[in-house]
mmCIF file of C-alpha atoms and ligand atoms in Angstrom:
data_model
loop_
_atom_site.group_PDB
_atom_site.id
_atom_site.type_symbol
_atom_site.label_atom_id
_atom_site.label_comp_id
_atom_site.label_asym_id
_atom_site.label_seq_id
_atom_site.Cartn_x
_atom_site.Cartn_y
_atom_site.Cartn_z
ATOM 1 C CA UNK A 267 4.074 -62.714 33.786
ATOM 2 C CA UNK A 268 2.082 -65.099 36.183
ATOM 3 C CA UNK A 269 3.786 -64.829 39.923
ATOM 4 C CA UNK A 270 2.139 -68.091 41.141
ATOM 5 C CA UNK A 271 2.542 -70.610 38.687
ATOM 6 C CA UNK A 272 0.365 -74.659 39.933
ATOM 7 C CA UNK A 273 0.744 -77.214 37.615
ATOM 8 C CA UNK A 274 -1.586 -80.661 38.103
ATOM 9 C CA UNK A 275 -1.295 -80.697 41.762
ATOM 10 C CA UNK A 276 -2.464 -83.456 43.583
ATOM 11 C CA UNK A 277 -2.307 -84.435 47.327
ATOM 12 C CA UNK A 278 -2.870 -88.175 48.640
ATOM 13 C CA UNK A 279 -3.532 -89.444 51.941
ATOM 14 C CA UNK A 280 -3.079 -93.108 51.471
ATOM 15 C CA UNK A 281 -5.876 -94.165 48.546
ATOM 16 C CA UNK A 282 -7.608 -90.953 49.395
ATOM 17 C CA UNK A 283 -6.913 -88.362 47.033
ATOM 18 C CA UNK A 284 -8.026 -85.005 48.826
ATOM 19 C CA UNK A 285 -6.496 -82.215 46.262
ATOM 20 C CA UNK A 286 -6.778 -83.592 42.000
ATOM 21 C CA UNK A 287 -4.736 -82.448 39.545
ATOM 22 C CA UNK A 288 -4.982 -78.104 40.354
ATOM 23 C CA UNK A 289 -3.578 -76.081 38.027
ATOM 24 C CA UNK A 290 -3.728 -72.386 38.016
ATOM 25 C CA UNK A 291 -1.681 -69.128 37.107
ATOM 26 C CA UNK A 292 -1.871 -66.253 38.928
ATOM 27 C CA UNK A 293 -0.536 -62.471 37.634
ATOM 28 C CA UNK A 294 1.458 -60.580 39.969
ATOM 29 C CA UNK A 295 -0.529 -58.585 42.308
ATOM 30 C CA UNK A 296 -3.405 -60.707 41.443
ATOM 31 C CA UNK A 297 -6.352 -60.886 44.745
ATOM 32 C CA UNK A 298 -7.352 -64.581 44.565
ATOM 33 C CA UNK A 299 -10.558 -66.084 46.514
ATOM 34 C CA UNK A 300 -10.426 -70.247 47.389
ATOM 35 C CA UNK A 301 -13.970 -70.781 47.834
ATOM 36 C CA UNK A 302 -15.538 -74.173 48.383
ATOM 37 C CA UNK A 303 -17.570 -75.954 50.692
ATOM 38 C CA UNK A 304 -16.213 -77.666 53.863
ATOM 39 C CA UNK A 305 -13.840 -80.320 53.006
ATOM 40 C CA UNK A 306 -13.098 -79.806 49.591
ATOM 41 C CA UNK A 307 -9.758 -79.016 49.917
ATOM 42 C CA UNK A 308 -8.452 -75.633 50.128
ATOM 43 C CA UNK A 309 -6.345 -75.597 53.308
ATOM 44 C CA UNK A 310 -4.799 -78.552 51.075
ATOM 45 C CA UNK A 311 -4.107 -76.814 48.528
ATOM 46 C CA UNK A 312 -2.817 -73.716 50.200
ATOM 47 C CA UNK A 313 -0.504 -75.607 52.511
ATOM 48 C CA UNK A 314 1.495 -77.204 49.589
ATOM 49 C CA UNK A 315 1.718 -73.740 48.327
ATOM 50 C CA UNK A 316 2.678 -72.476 51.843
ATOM 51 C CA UNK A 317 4.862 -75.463 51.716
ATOM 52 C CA UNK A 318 3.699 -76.640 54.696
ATOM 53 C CA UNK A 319 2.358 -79.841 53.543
ATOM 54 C CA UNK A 320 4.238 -81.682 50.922
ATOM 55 C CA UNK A 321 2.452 -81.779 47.498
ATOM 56 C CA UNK A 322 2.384 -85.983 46.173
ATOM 57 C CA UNK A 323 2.827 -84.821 42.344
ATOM 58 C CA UNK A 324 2.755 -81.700 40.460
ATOM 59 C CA UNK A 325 4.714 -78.426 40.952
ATOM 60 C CA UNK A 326 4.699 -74.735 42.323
ATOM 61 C CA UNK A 327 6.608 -71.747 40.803
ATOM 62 C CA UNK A 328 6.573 -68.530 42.060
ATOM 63 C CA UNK A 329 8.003 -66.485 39.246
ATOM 64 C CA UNK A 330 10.688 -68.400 37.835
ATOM 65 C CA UNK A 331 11.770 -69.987 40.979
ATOM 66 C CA UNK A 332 10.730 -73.491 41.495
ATOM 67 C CA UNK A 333 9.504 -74.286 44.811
ATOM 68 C CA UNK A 334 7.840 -77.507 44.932
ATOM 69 C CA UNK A 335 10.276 -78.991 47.665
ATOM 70 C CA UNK A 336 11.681 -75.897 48.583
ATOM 71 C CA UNK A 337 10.873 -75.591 53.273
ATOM 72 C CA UNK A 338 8.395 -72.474 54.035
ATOM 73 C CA UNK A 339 10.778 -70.184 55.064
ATOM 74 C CA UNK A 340 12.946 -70.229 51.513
ATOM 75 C CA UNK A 341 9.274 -69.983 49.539
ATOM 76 C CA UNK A 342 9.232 -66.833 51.733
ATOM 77 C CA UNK A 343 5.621 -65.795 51.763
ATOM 78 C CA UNK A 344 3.158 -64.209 54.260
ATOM 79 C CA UNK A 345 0.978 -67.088 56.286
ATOM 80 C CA UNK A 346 -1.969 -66.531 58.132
ATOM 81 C CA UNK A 347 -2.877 -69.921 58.792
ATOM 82 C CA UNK A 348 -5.668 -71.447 61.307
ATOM 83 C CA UNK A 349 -3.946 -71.471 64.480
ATOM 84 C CA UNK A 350 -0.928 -70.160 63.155
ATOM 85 C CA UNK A 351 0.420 -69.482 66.911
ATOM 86 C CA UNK A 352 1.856 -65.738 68.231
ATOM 87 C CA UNK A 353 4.924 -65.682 69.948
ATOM 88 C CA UNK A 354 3.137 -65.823 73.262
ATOM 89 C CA UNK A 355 5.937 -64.005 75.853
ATOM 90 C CA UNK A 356 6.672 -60.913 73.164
ATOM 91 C CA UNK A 357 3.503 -58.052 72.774
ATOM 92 C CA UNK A 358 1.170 -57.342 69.972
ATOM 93 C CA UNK A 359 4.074 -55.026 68.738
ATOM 94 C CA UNK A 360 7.030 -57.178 69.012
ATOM 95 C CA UNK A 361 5.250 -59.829 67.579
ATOM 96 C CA UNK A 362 4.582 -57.736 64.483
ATOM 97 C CA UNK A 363 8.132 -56.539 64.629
ATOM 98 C CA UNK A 364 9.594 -59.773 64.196
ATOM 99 C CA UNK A 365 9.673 -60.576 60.980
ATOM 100 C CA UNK A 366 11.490 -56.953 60.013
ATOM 101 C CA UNK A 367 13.849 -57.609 62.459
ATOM 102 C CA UNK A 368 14.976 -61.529 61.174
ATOM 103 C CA UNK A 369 14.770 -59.310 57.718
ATOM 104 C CA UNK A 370 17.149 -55.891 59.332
ATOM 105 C CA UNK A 371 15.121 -53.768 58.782
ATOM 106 C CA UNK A 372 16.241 -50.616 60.015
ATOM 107 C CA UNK A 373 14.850 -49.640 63.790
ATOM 108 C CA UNK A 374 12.553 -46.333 63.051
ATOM 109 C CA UNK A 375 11.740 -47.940 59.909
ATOM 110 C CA UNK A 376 10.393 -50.949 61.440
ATOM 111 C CA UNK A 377 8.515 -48.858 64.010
ATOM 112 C CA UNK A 378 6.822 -46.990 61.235
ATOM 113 C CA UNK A 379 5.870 -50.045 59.705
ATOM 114 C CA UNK A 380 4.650 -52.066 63.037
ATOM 115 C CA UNK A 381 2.550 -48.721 63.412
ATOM 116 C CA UNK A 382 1.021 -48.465 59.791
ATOM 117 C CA UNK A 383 -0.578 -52.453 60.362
ATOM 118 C CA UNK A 384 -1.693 -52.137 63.493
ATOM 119 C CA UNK A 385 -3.660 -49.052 62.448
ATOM 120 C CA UNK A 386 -4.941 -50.961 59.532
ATOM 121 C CA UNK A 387 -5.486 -54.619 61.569
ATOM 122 C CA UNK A 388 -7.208 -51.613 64.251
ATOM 123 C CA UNK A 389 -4.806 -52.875 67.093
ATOM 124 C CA UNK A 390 -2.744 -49.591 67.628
ATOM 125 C CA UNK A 391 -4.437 -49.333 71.085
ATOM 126 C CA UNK A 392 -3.383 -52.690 71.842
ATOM 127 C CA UNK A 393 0.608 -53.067 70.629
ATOM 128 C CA UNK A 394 1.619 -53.728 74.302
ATOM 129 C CA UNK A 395 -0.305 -56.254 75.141
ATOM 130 C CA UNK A 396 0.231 -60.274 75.435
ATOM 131 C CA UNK A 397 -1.482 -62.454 72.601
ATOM 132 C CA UNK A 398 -2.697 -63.856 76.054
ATOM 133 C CA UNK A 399 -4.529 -60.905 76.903
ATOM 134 C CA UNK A 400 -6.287 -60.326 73.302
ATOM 135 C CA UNK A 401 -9.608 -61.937 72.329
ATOM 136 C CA UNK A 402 -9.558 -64.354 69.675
ATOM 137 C CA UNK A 403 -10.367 -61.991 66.552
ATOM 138 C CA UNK A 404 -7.890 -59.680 68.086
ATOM 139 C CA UNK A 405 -5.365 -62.679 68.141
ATOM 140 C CA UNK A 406 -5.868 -63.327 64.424
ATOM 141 C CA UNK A 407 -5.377 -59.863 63.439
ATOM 142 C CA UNK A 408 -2.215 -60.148 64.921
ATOM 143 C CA UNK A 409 -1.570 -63.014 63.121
ATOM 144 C CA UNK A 410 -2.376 -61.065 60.015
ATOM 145 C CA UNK A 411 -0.479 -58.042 60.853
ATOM 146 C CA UNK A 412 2.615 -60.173 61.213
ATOM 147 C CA UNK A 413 2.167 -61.749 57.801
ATOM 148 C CA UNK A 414 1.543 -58.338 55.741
ATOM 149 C CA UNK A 415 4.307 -56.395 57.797
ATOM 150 C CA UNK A 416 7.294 -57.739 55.795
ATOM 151 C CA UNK A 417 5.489 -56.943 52.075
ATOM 152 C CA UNK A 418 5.460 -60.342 51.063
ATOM 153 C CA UNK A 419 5.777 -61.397 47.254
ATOM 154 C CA UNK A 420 3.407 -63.476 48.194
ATOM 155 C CA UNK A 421 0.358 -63.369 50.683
ATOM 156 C CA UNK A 422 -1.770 -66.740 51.634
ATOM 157 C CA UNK A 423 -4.342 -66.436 53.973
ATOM 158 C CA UNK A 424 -5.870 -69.260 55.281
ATOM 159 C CA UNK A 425 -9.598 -67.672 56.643
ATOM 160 C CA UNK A 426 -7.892 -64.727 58.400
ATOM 161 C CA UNK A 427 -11.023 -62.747 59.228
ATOM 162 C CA UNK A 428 -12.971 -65.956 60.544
ATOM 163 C CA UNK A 429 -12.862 -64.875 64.264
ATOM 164 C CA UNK A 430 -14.428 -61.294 63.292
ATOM 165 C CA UNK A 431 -18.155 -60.003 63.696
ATOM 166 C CA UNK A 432 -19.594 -59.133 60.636
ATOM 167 C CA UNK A 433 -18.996 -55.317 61.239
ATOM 168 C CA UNK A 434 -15.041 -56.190 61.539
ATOM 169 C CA UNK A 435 -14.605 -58.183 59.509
ATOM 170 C CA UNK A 436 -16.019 -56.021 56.394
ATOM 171 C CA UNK A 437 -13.498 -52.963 57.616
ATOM 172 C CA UNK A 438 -10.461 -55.015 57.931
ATOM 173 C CA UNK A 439 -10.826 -56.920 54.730
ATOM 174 C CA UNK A 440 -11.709 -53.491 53.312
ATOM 175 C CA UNK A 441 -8.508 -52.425 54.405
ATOM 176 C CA UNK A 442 -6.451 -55.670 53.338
ATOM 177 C CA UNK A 443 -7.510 -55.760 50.066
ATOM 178 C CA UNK A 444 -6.186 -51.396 49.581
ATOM 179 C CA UNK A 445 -3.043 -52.630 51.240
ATOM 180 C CA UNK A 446 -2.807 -55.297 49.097
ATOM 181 C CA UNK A 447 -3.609 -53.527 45.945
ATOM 182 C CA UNK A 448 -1.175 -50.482 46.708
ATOM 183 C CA UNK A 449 1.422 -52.925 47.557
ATOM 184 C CA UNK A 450 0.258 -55.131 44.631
ATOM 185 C CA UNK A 451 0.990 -58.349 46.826
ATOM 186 C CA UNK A 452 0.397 -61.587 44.917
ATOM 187 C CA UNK A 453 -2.463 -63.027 47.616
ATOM 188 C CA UNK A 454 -4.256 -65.721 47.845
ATOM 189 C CA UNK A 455 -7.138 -65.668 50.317
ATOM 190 C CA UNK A 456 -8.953 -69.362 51.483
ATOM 191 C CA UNK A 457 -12.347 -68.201 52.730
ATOM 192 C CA UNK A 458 -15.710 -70.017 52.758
ATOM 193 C CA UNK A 459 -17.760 -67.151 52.985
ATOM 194 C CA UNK A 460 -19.076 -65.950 49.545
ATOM 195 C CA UNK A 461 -19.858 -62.610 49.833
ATOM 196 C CA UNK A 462 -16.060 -61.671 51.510
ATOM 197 C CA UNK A 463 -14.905 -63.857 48.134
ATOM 198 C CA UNK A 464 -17.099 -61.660 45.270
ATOM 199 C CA UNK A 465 -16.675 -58.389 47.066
ATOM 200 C CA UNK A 466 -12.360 -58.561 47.752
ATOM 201 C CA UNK A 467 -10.990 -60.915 44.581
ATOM 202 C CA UNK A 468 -9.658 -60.125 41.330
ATOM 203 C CA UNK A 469 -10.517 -63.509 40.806
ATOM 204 C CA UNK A 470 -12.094 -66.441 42.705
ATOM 205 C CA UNK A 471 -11.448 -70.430 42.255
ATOM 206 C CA UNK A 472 -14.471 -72.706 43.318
ATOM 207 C CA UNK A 473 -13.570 -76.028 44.409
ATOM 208 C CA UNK A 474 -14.948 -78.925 44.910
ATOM 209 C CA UNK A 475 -14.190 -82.554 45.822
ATOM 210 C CA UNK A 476 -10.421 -81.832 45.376
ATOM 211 C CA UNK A 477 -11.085 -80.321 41.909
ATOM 212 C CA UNK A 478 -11.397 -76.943 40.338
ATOM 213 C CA UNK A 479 -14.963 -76.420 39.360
ATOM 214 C CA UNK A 480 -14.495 -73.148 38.146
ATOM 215 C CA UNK A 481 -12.067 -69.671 37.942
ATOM 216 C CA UNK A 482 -13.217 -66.357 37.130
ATOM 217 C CA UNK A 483 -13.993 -63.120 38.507
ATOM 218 C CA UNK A 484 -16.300 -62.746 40.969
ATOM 219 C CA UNK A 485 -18.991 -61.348 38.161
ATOM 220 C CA UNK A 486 -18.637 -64.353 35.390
ATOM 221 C CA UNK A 487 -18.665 -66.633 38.782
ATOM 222 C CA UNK A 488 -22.418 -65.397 39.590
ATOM 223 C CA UNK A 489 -23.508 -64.418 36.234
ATOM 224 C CA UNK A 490 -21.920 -67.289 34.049
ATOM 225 C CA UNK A 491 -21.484 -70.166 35.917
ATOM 226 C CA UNK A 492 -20.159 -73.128 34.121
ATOM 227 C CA UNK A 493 -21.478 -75.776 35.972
ATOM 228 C CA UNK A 494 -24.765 -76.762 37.988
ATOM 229 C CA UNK A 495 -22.455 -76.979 41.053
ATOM 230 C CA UNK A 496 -21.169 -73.419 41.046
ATOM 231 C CA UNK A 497 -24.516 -72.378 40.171
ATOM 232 C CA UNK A 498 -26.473 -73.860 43.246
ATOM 233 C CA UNK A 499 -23.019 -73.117 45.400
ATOM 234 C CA UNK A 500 -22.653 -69.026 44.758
ATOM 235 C CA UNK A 501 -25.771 -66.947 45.594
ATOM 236 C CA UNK A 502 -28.852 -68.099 45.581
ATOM 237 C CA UNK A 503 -30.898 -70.338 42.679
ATOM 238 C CA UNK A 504 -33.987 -72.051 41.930
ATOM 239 C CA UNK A 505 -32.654 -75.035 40.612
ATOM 240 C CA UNK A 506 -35.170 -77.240 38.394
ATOM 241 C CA UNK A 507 -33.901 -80.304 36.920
ATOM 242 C CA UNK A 508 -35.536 -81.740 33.894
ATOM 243 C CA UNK A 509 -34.634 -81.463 29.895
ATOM 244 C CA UNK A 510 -35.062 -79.365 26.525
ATOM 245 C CA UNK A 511 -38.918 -79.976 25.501
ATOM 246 C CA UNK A 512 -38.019 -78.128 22.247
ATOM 247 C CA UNK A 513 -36.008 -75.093 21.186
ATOM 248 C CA UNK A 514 -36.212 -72.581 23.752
ATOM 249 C CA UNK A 515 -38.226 -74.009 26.006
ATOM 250 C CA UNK A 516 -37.503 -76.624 29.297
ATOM 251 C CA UNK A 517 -39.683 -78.510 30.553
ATOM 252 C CA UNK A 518 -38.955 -79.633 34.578
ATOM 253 C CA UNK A 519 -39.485 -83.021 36.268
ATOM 254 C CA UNK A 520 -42.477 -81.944 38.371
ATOM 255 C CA UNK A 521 -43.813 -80.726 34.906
ATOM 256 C CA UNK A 522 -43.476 -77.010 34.778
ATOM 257 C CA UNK A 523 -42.734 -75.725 31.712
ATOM 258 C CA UNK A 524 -40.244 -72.537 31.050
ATOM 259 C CA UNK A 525 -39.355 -70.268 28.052
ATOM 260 C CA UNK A 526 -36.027 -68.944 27.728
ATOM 261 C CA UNK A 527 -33.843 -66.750 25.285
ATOM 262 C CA UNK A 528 -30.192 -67.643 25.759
ATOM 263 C CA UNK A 529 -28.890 -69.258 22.710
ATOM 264 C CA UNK A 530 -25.908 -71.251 24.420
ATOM 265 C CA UNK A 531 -28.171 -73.099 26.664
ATOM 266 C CA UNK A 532 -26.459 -76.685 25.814
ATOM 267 C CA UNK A 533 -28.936 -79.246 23.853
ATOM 268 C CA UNK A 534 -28.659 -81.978 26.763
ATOM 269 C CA UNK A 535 -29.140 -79.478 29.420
ATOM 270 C CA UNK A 536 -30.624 -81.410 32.801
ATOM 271 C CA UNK A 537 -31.431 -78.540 34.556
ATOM 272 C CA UNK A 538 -32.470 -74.833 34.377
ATOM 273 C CA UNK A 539 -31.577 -72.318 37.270
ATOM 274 C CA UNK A 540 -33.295 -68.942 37.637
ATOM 275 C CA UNK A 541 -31.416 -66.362 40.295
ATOM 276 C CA UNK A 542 -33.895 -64.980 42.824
ATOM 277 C CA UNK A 543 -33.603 -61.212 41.853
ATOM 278 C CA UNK A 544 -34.698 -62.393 38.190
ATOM 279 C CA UNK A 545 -38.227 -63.372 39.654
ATOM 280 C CA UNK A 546 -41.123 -60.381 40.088
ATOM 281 C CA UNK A 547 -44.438 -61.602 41.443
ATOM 282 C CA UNK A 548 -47.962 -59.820 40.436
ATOM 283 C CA UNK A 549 -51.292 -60.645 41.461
ATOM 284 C CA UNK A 550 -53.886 -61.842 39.310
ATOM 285 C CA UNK A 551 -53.714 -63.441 35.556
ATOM 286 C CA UNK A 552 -50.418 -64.104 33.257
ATOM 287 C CA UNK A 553 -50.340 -61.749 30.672
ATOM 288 C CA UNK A 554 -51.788 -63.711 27.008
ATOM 289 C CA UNK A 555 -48.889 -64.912 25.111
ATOM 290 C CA UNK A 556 -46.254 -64.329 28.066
ATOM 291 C CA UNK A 557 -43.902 -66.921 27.951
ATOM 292 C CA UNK A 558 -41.584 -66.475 30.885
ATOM 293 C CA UNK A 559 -44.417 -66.957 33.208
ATOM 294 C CA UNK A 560 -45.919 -69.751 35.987
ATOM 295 C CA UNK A 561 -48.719 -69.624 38.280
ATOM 296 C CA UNK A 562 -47.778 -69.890 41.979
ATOM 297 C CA UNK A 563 -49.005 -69.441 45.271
ATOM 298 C CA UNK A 564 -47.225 -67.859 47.838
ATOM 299 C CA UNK A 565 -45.740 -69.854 50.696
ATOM 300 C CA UNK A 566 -43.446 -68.201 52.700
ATOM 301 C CA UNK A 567 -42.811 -64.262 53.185
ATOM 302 C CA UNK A 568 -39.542 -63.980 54.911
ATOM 303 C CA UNK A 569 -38.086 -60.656 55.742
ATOM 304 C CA UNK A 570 -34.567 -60.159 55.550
ATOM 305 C CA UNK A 571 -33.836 -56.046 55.790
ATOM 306 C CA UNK A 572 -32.682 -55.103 52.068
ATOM 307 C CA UNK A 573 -34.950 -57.561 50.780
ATOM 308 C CA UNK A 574 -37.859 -59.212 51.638
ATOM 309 C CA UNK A 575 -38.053 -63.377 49.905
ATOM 310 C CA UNK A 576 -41.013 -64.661 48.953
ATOM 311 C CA UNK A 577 -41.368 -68.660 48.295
ATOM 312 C CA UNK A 578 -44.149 -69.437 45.689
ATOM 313 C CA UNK A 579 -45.475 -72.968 44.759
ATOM 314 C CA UNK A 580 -47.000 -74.000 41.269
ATOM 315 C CA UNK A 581 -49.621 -75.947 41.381
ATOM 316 C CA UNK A 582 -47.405 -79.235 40.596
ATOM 317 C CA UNK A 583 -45.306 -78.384 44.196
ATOM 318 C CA UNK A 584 -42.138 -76.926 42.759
ATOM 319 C CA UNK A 585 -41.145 -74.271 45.064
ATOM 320 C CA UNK A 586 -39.630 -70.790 43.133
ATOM 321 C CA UNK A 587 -38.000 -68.197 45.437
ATOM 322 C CA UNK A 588 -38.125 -64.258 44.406
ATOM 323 C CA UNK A 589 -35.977 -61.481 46.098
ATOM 324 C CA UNK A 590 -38.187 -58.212 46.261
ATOM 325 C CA UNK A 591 -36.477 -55.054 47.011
ATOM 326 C CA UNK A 592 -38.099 -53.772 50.239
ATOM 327 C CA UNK A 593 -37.189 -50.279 48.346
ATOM 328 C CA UNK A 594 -40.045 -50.428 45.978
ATOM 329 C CA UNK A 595 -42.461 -48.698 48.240
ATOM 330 C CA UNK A 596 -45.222 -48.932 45.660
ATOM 331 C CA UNK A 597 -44.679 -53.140 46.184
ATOM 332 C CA UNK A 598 -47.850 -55.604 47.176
ATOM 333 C CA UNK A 599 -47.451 -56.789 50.608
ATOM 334 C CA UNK A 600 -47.965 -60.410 49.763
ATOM 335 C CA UNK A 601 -49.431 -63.065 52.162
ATOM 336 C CA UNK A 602 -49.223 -66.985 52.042
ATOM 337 C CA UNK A 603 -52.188 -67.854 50.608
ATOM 338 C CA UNK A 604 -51.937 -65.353 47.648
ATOM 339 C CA UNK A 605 -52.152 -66.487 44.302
ATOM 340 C CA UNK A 606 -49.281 -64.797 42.322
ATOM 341 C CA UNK A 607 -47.765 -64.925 38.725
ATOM 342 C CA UNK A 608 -44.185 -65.425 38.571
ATOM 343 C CA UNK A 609 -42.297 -63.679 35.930
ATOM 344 C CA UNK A 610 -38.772 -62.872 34.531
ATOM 345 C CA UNK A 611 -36.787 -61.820 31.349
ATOM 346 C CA UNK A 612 -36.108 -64.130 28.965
ATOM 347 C CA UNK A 613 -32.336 -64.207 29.453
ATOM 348 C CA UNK A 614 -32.492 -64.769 33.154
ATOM 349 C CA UNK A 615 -32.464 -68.781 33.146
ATOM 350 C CA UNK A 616 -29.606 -70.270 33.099
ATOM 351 C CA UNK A 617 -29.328 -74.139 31.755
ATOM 352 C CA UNK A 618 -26.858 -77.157 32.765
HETATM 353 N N1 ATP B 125 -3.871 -85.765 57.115
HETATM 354 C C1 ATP B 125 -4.982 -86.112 56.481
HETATM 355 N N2 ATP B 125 -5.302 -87.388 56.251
HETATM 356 C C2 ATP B 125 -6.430 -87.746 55.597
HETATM 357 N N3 ATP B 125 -7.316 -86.857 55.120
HETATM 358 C C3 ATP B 125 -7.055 -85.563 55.315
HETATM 359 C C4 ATP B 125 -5.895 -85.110 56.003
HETATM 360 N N4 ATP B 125 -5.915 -83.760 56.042
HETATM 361 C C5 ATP B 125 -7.070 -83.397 55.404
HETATM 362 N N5 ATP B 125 -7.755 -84.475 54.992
HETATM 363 C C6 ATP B 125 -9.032 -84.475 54.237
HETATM 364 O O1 ATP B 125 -8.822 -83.717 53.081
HETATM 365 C C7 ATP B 125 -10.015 -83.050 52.708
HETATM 366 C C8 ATP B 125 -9.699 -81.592 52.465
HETATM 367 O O2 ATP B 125 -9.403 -80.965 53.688
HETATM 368 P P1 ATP B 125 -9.126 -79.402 53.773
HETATM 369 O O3 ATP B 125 -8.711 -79.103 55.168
HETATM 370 O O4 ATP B 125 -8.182 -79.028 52.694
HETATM 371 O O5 ATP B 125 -10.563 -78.820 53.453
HETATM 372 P P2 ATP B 125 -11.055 -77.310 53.401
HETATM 373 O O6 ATP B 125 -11.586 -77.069 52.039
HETATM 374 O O7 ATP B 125 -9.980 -76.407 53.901
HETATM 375 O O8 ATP B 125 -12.294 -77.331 54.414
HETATM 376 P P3 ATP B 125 -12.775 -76.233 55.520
HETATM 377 O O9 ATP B 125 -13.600 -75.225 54.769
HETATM 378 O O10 ATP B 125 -13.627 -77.053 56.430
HETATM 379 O O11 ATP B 125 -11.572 -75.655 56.197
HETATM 380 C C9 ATP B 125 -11.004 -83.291 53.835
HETATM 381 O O12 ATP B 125 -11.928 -84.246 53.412
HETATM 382 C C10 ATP B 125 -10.149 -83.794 54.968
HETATM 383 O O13 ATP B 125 -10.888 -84.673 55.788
HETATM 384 MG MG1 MG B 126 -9.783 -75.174 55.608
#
């Protein structure tokens, strides 16, 4: 049975229409990423959930309780929202404590739990403090504490890790999403960093322009994507943009020509994508016959500690980005300058 239940939601501001027509359904328990680019509307959407903003058509269940008009605090679910202020006179702990105590909890009980979030937020050193005297990533795991404390039916989070260094931020989002899980807490989780959205979510929902672009887990969201937007949005691509020039092969504006193997590719396709990791470079000639091939120089050799990417232009201009494992100790170090043959499996481009 879906727990979070959007039908056609849409949110105007005048004659702007920032949030068109959403619908979704979400399981119980289910870890859901908003991911978009700036402005497309996610804190939107997520504050009509939140009830927080009123939605201007469309409706929100959460299980079988309708709760399109229904204030915040009867929707009852867990906010982290930008912003979303601490009580500023109570501590770290008391602040955490609240909600338990509006819900009577019983006293040790509600210690216990204060305890087991602040351990997990990493904040037990710091439940006597003022919100005052925290930093600003300390502030917002606070925040996020207070919001988990109370086991929520339902969790949104509204970029709750955005005030964390990278180190932090992977540990406590590590830790939110076992909480989550063991609790199996219905969450949704606004973010617009891509790598927190594929590594944490059941599933993840790319927006854009108001719209849902696409939903699916984080693998059919990088491997599959459906459109050219979601392609050139998640990870990295060399995007080409031309048309079919018979079956199986593309041929791209600047006049490059490319072989592929995937039967779906659609027959008005307008552009072909090829990941990074999909590209290997070798000096010297193509092989005779191979297809999946174009003659480059390299550019640009930029390392990047995992990986080192090289940026190759054919001979028309088109630039084609590869991501070598730095691993492969038996690798060419390539120079710009170098003239290098571009390669990758058949299956690897992807066509819009
Ligand atoms: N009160 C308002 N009146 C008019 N336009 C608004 C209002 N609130 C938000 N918008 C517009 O709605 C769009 C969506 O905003 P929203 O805050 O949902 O984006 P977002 O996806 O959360 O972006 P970000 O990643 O920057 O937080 C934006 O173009 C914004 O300018
Ligand atoms: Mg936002």
């Amino acid at each position: 049975m879906s727990n979070i239940l959007i039908r056609d939601l849409i949110k105007r501001h005048g004659a702007l229409v920032t949030v068109d027509r959403v619908s979704l359904e979400i399981g119980q328990g289910e870890f859901i990423a908003f991911l978009g680019p700036s402005g497309c509307g996610k804190t939107t959407t997520l504050r009509m959930i939140a009830g927080l903003t009123p939605a201007s058509a469309g409706s929100i269940h959460f299980g079988t309780r309708e709760v399109t008009h229904l204030p915040p605090y009867l929707r009852d679910a867990g906010l982290v929202f930008q912003g979303y202020a601490l009580f500023p006179h109570m501590s770290v702990a008391e602040n955490v404590a609240f909600g338990l105590q509006m819900r009577k909890v019983d006293r040790e009980e509600a210690r216990r739990r204060v305890d087991e979030v602040l351990s997990l937020v990493k904040l037990a050193h710091l439940a006597g403090r003022l919100p005052k005297e925290l930093s600003g990533g300390q502030q917002q795991r606070v925040a996020l504490a207070r919001a988990i404390v109370y086991k929520p039916e339902v969790l949104l989070l509204d970029e709750p890790l955005s005030a964390l260094d990278a180190q932090l931020r992977t540990e406590v989002r590590t830790e939110l999403k076992r909480l989550q899980s063991a609790l199996g807490l219905t969450t949704i989780f606004v973010t617009h960093d891509q790598d927190e959205a594929l590594s944490v979510a059941d599933r993840i929902v790319v927006m854009s322009a108001g719209r849902v672009e696409q939903v699916g887990t984080p693998r059919e969201i990088y491997q599959r994507p459906a459109t050219r937007f979601v392609a050139e949005f998640i990870g990295r691509t060399n995007l080409f943009p031309g048309g079919l020039d018979g079956p199986g092969r593309f041929r791209s504006e600047s006049g490059e020509r490319f072989a592929f193997g995937n039967a779906d590719a659609p027959s008005n396709a307008s552009a072909l994508a090829i990941r990074p990791e999909h590209v290997s470079l070798q000096r010297g000639a193509p092989a005779p016959g191979g297809a999946c091939t174009l003659e480059a120089t390299v550019e640009d050799v930029i390392y990047r500690g995992a990986l080192t990417e090289v940026v190759v232009r054919t001979a028309s201009g088109a630039r084609l980005a590869a991501h070598l494992h730095n691993a492969d100790s038996g690798r060419d170090d390539l120079r710009p300058g170098d003239p290098v043959v571009a390669s990758w499996p058949a299956d690897a481009p992807m066509l819009f």
